[in-house]
């Protein structure tokens, strides 16, 4: 998996591309945790438009960041997952905890 990321105000926007599997989940978790350690981030926006696959490791990485940010008073938002990725998220109950939005702008405005 590849990604690009940027800080927008107090939000950290990470745009994922490729397979969100065990190896990618470990890298994602380490990267986001390092950013959170630096402070100044309140919300995480995960753009999944170009994610081709997600497994339980990817789900776990998302839910773990959700728990961590919630403890810090922050939030996580997921943006634009493809239909097959959204189906996995929905079957796993992720939208009950993490909103799925259509656009980055919508996710940033919701903060």
PDB file of C-alpha atoms in Angstrom:
ATOM      1  CA  UNK A   1       0.000   0.000   0.000  1.00  0.00           C
ATOM      2  CA  UNK A   2       1.048   3.551  -0.710  1.00  0.00           C
ATOM      3  CA  UNK A   3      -0.306   6.742   0.759  1.00  0.00           C
ATOM      4  CA  UNK A   4      -0.029  10.497   0.773  1.00  0.00           C
ATOM      5  CA  UNK A   5      -0.806  12.555   3.812  1.00  0.00           C
ATOM      6  CA  UNK A   6      -1.058  16.129   4.967  1.00  0.00           C
ATOM      7  CA  UNK A   7      -2.129  18.087   7.985  1.00  0.00           C
ATOM      8  CA  UNK A   8      -5.099  20.382   7.376  1.00  0.00           C
ATOM      9  CA  UNK A   9      -5.610  22.501  10.465  1.00  0.00           C
ATOM     10  CA  UNK A  10      -5.958  20.037  13.323  1.00  0.00           C
ATOM     11  CA  UNK A  11      -6.930  17.188  10.994  1.00  0.00           C
ATOM     12  CA  UNK A  12      -4.557  14.645   9.476  1.00  0.00           C
ATOM     13  CA  UNK A  13      -5.700  13.518   6.029  1.00  0.00           C
ATOM     14  CA  UNK A  14      -4.219  10.244   4.788  1.00  0.00           C
ATOM     15  CA  UNK A  15      -5.091   9.021   1.286  1.00  0.00           C
ATOM     16  CA  UNK A  16      -4.590   5.271   0.967  1.00  0.00           C
ATOM     17  CA  UNK A  17      -3.923   3.391  -2.261  1.00  0.00           C
ATOM     18  CA  UNK A  18      -3.765  -0.386  -2.715  1.00  0.00           C
ATOM     19  CA  UNK A  19      -4.362  -3.338  -0.413  1.00  0.00           C
ATOM     20  CA  UNK A  20      -5.023  -2.640   3.264  1.00  0.00           C
ATOM     21  CA  UNK A  21      -3.755  -5.994   4.501  1.00  0.00           C
ATOM     22  CA  UNK A  22      -1.632  -7.087   7.486  1.00  0.00           C
ATOM     23  CA  UNK A  23       1.629  -5.585   6.229  1.00  0.00           C
ATOM     24  CA  UNK A  24      -0.054  -2.316   5.237  1.00  0.00           C
ATOM     25  CA  UNK A  25      -1.997  -2.184   8.515  1.00  0.00           C
ATOM     26  CA  UNK A  26       1.229  -2.422  10.530  1.00  0.00           C
ATOM     27  CA  UNK A  27       2.788   0.423   8.544  1.00  0.00           C
ATOM     28  CA  UNK A  28      -0.403   2.525   8.750  1.00  0.00           C
ATOM     29  CA  UNK A  29      -0.656   2.003  12.515  1.00  0.00           C
ATOM     30  CA  UNK A  30       2.991   2.939  13.106  1.00  0.00           C
ATOM     31  CA  UNK A  31       2.768   6.003  10.871  1.00  0.00           C
ATOM     32  CA  UNK A  32      -0.454   7.387  12.346  1.00  0.00           C
ATOM     33  CA  UNK A  33       0.675   6.680  15.917  1.00  0.00           C
ATOM     34  CA  UNK A  34       3.929   8.556  15.278  1.00  0.00           C
ATOM     35  CA  UNK A  35       1.961  11.537  13.944  1.00  0.00           C
ATOM     36  CA  UNK A  36      -0.351  11.470  16.965  1.00  0.00           C
ATOM     37  CA  UNK A  37       2.646  11.352  19.319  1.00  0.00           C
ATOM     38  CA  UNK A  38       3.816  14.681  17.914  1.00  0.00           C
ATOM     39  CA  UNK A  39       0.570  16.288  19.077  1.00  0.00           C
ATOM     40  CA  UNK A  40      -1.578  18.902  17.423  1.00  0.00           C
ATOM     41  CA  UNK A  41      -3.843  16.434  15.605  1.00  0.00           C
ATOM     42  CA  UNK A  42      -7.468  16.202  16.682  1.00  0.00           C
ATOM     43  CA  UNK A  43      -9.059  14.317  13.789  1.00  0.00           C
ATOM     44  CA  UNK A  44      -7.995  11.622  11.338  1.00  0.00           C
ATOM     45  CA  UNK A  45      -9.509  11.548   7.844  1.00  0.00           C
ATOM     46  CA  UNK A  46      -8.835   8.274   6.023  1.00  0.00           C
ATOM     47  CA  UNK A  47      -9.498   8.576   2.291  1.00  0.00           C
ATOM     48  CA  UNK A  48     -10.116   5.074   0.946  1.00  0.00           C
ATOM     49  CA  UNK A  49     -11.149   5.909  -2.629  1.00  0.00           C
ATOM     50  CA  UNK A  50      -8.190   3.933  -4.052  1.00  0.00           C
ATOM     51  CA  UNK A  51      -8.187   1.014  -1.602  1.00  0.00           C
ATOM     52  CA  UNK A  52      -8.561  -2.212  -3.571  1.00  0.00           C
ATOM     53  CA  UNK A  53      -8.833  -4.659  -0.645  1.00  0.00           C
ATOM     54  CA  UNK A  54      -9.229  -4.622   3.135  1.00  0.00           C
ATOM     55  CA  UNK A  55      -8.931  -7.496   5.579  1.00  0.00           C
ATOM     56  CA  UNK A  56      -9.303  -7.868   9.348  1.00  0.00           C
ATOM     57  CA  UNK A  57      -5.873  -6.338   9.903  1.00  0.00           C
ATOM     58  CA  UNK A  58      -6.899  -3.185   8.077  1.00  0.00           C
ATOM     59  CA  UNK A  59     -10.168  -3.075  10.020  1.00  0.00           C
ATOM     60  CA  UNK A  60      -8.232  -3.506  13.258  1.00  0.00           C
ATOM     61  CA  UNK A  61      -5.860  -0.666  12.370  1.00  0.00           C
ATOM     62  CA  UNK A  62      -8.798   1.667  11.684  1.00  0.00           C
ATOM     63  CA  UNK A  63     -10.621   0.702  14.880  1.00  0.00           C
ATOM     64  CA  UNK A  64      -7.448   1.018  16.934  1.00  0.00           C
ATOM     65  CA  UNK A  65      -6.868   4.578  15.696  1.00  0.00           C
ATOM     66  CA  UNK A  66     -10.545   5.302  16.419  1.00  0.00           C
ATOM     67  CA  UNK A  67     -10.112   4.178  20.038  1.00  0.00           C
ATOM     68  CA  UNK A  68      -6.900   6.119  20.436  1.00  0.00           C
ATOM     69  CA  UNK A  69      -8.314   9.345  19.005  1.00  0.00           C
ATOM     70  CA  UNK A  70     -11.542   8.993  20.953  1.00  0.00           C
ATOM     71  CA  UNK A  71      -9.487   8.793  24.163  1.00  0.00           C
ATOM     72  CA  UNK A  72      -7.775  12.033  23.098  1.00  0.00           C
ATOM     73  CA  UNK A  73     -11.096  13.751  22.350  1.00  0.00           C
ATOM     74  CA  UNK A  74     -10.662  13.410  18.605  1.00  0.00           C
ATOM     75  CA  UNK A  75     -12.466  11.646  15.785  1.00  0.00           C
ATOM     76  CA  UNK A  76     -11.873   9.448  12.760  1.00  0.00           C
ATOM     77  CA  UNK A  77     -13.731   9.731   9.473  1.00  0.00           C
ATOM     78  CA  UNK A  78     -13.567   7.446   6.449  1.00  0.00           C
ATOM     79  CA  UNK A  79     -13.980   8.949   2.990  1.00  0.00           C
ATOM     80  CA  UNK A  80     -15.215   7.384  -0.247  1.00  0.00           C
ATOM     81  CA  UNK A  81     -14.417   3.678   0.054  1.00  0.00           C
ATOM     82  CA  UNK A  82     -15.190   1.676  -3.117  1.00  0.00           C
ATOM     83  CA  UNK A  83     -18.385  -0.363  -2.986  1.00  0.00           C
ATOM     84  CA  UNK A  84     -16.636  -3.681  -2.193  1.00  0.00           C
ATOM     85  CA  UNK A  85     -14.525  -2.098   0.588  1.00  0.00           C
ATOM     86  CA  UNK A  86     -17.565  -0.311   1.999  1.00  0.00           C
ATOM     87  CA  UNK A  87     -19.394  -3.649   2.127  1.00  0.00           C
ATOM     88  CA  UNK A  88     -16.629  -5.119   4.312  1.00  0.00           C
ATOM     89  CA  UNK A  89     -16.703  -2.034   6.554  1.00  0.00           C
ATOM     90  CA  UNK A  90     -20.480  -2.295   6.906  1.00  0.00           C
ATOM     91  CA  UNK A  91     -20.461  -6.039   7.592  1.00  0.00           C
ATOM     92  CA  UNK A  92     -17.899  -5.391  10.316  1.00  0.00           C
ATOM     93  CA  UNK A  93     -20.004  -2.677  11.936  1.00  0.00           C
ATOM     94  CA  UNK A  94     -17.384   0.043  11.391  1.00  0.00           C
ATOM     95  CA  UNK A  95     -19.923   2.749  10.380  1.00  0.00           C
ATOM     96  CA  UNK A  96     -21.540   2.459  13.832  1.00  0.00           C
ATOM     97  CA  UNK A  97     -18.337   3.985  15.217  1.00  0.00           C
ATOM     98  CA  UNK A  98     -16.648   5.769  12.321  1.00  0.00           C
ATOM     99  CA  UNK A  99     -18.722   7.843   9.887  1.00  0.00           C
ATOM    100  CA  UNK A 100     -18.271   7.120   6.186  1.00  0.00           C
ATOM    101  CA  UNK A 101     -18.487  10.306   4.149  1.00  0.00           C
ATOM    102  CA  UNK A 102     -18.469  11.052   0.432  1.00  0.00           C
ATOM    103  CA  UNK A 103     -15.729  13.666   0.203  1.00  0.00           C
ATOM    104  CA  UNK A 104     -12.683  15.039   1.986  1.00  0.00           C
ATOM    105  CA  UNK A 105     -14.352  18.439   2.143  1.00  0.00           C
ATOM    106  CA  UNK A 106     -17.369  16.925   3.891  1.00  0.00           C
ATOM    107  CA  UNK A 107     -15.064  15.147   6.372  1.00  0.00           C
ATOM    108  CA  UNK A 108     -13.073  18.302   7.085  1.00  0.00           C
ATOM    109  CA  UNK A 109     -16.203  20.465   7.406  1.00  0.00           C
ATOM    110  CA  UNK A 110     -17.706  17.936   9.843  1.00  0.00           C
ATOM    111  CA  UNK A 111     -14.752  18.548  12.200  1.00  0.00           C
TER     112      UNK A 111
END
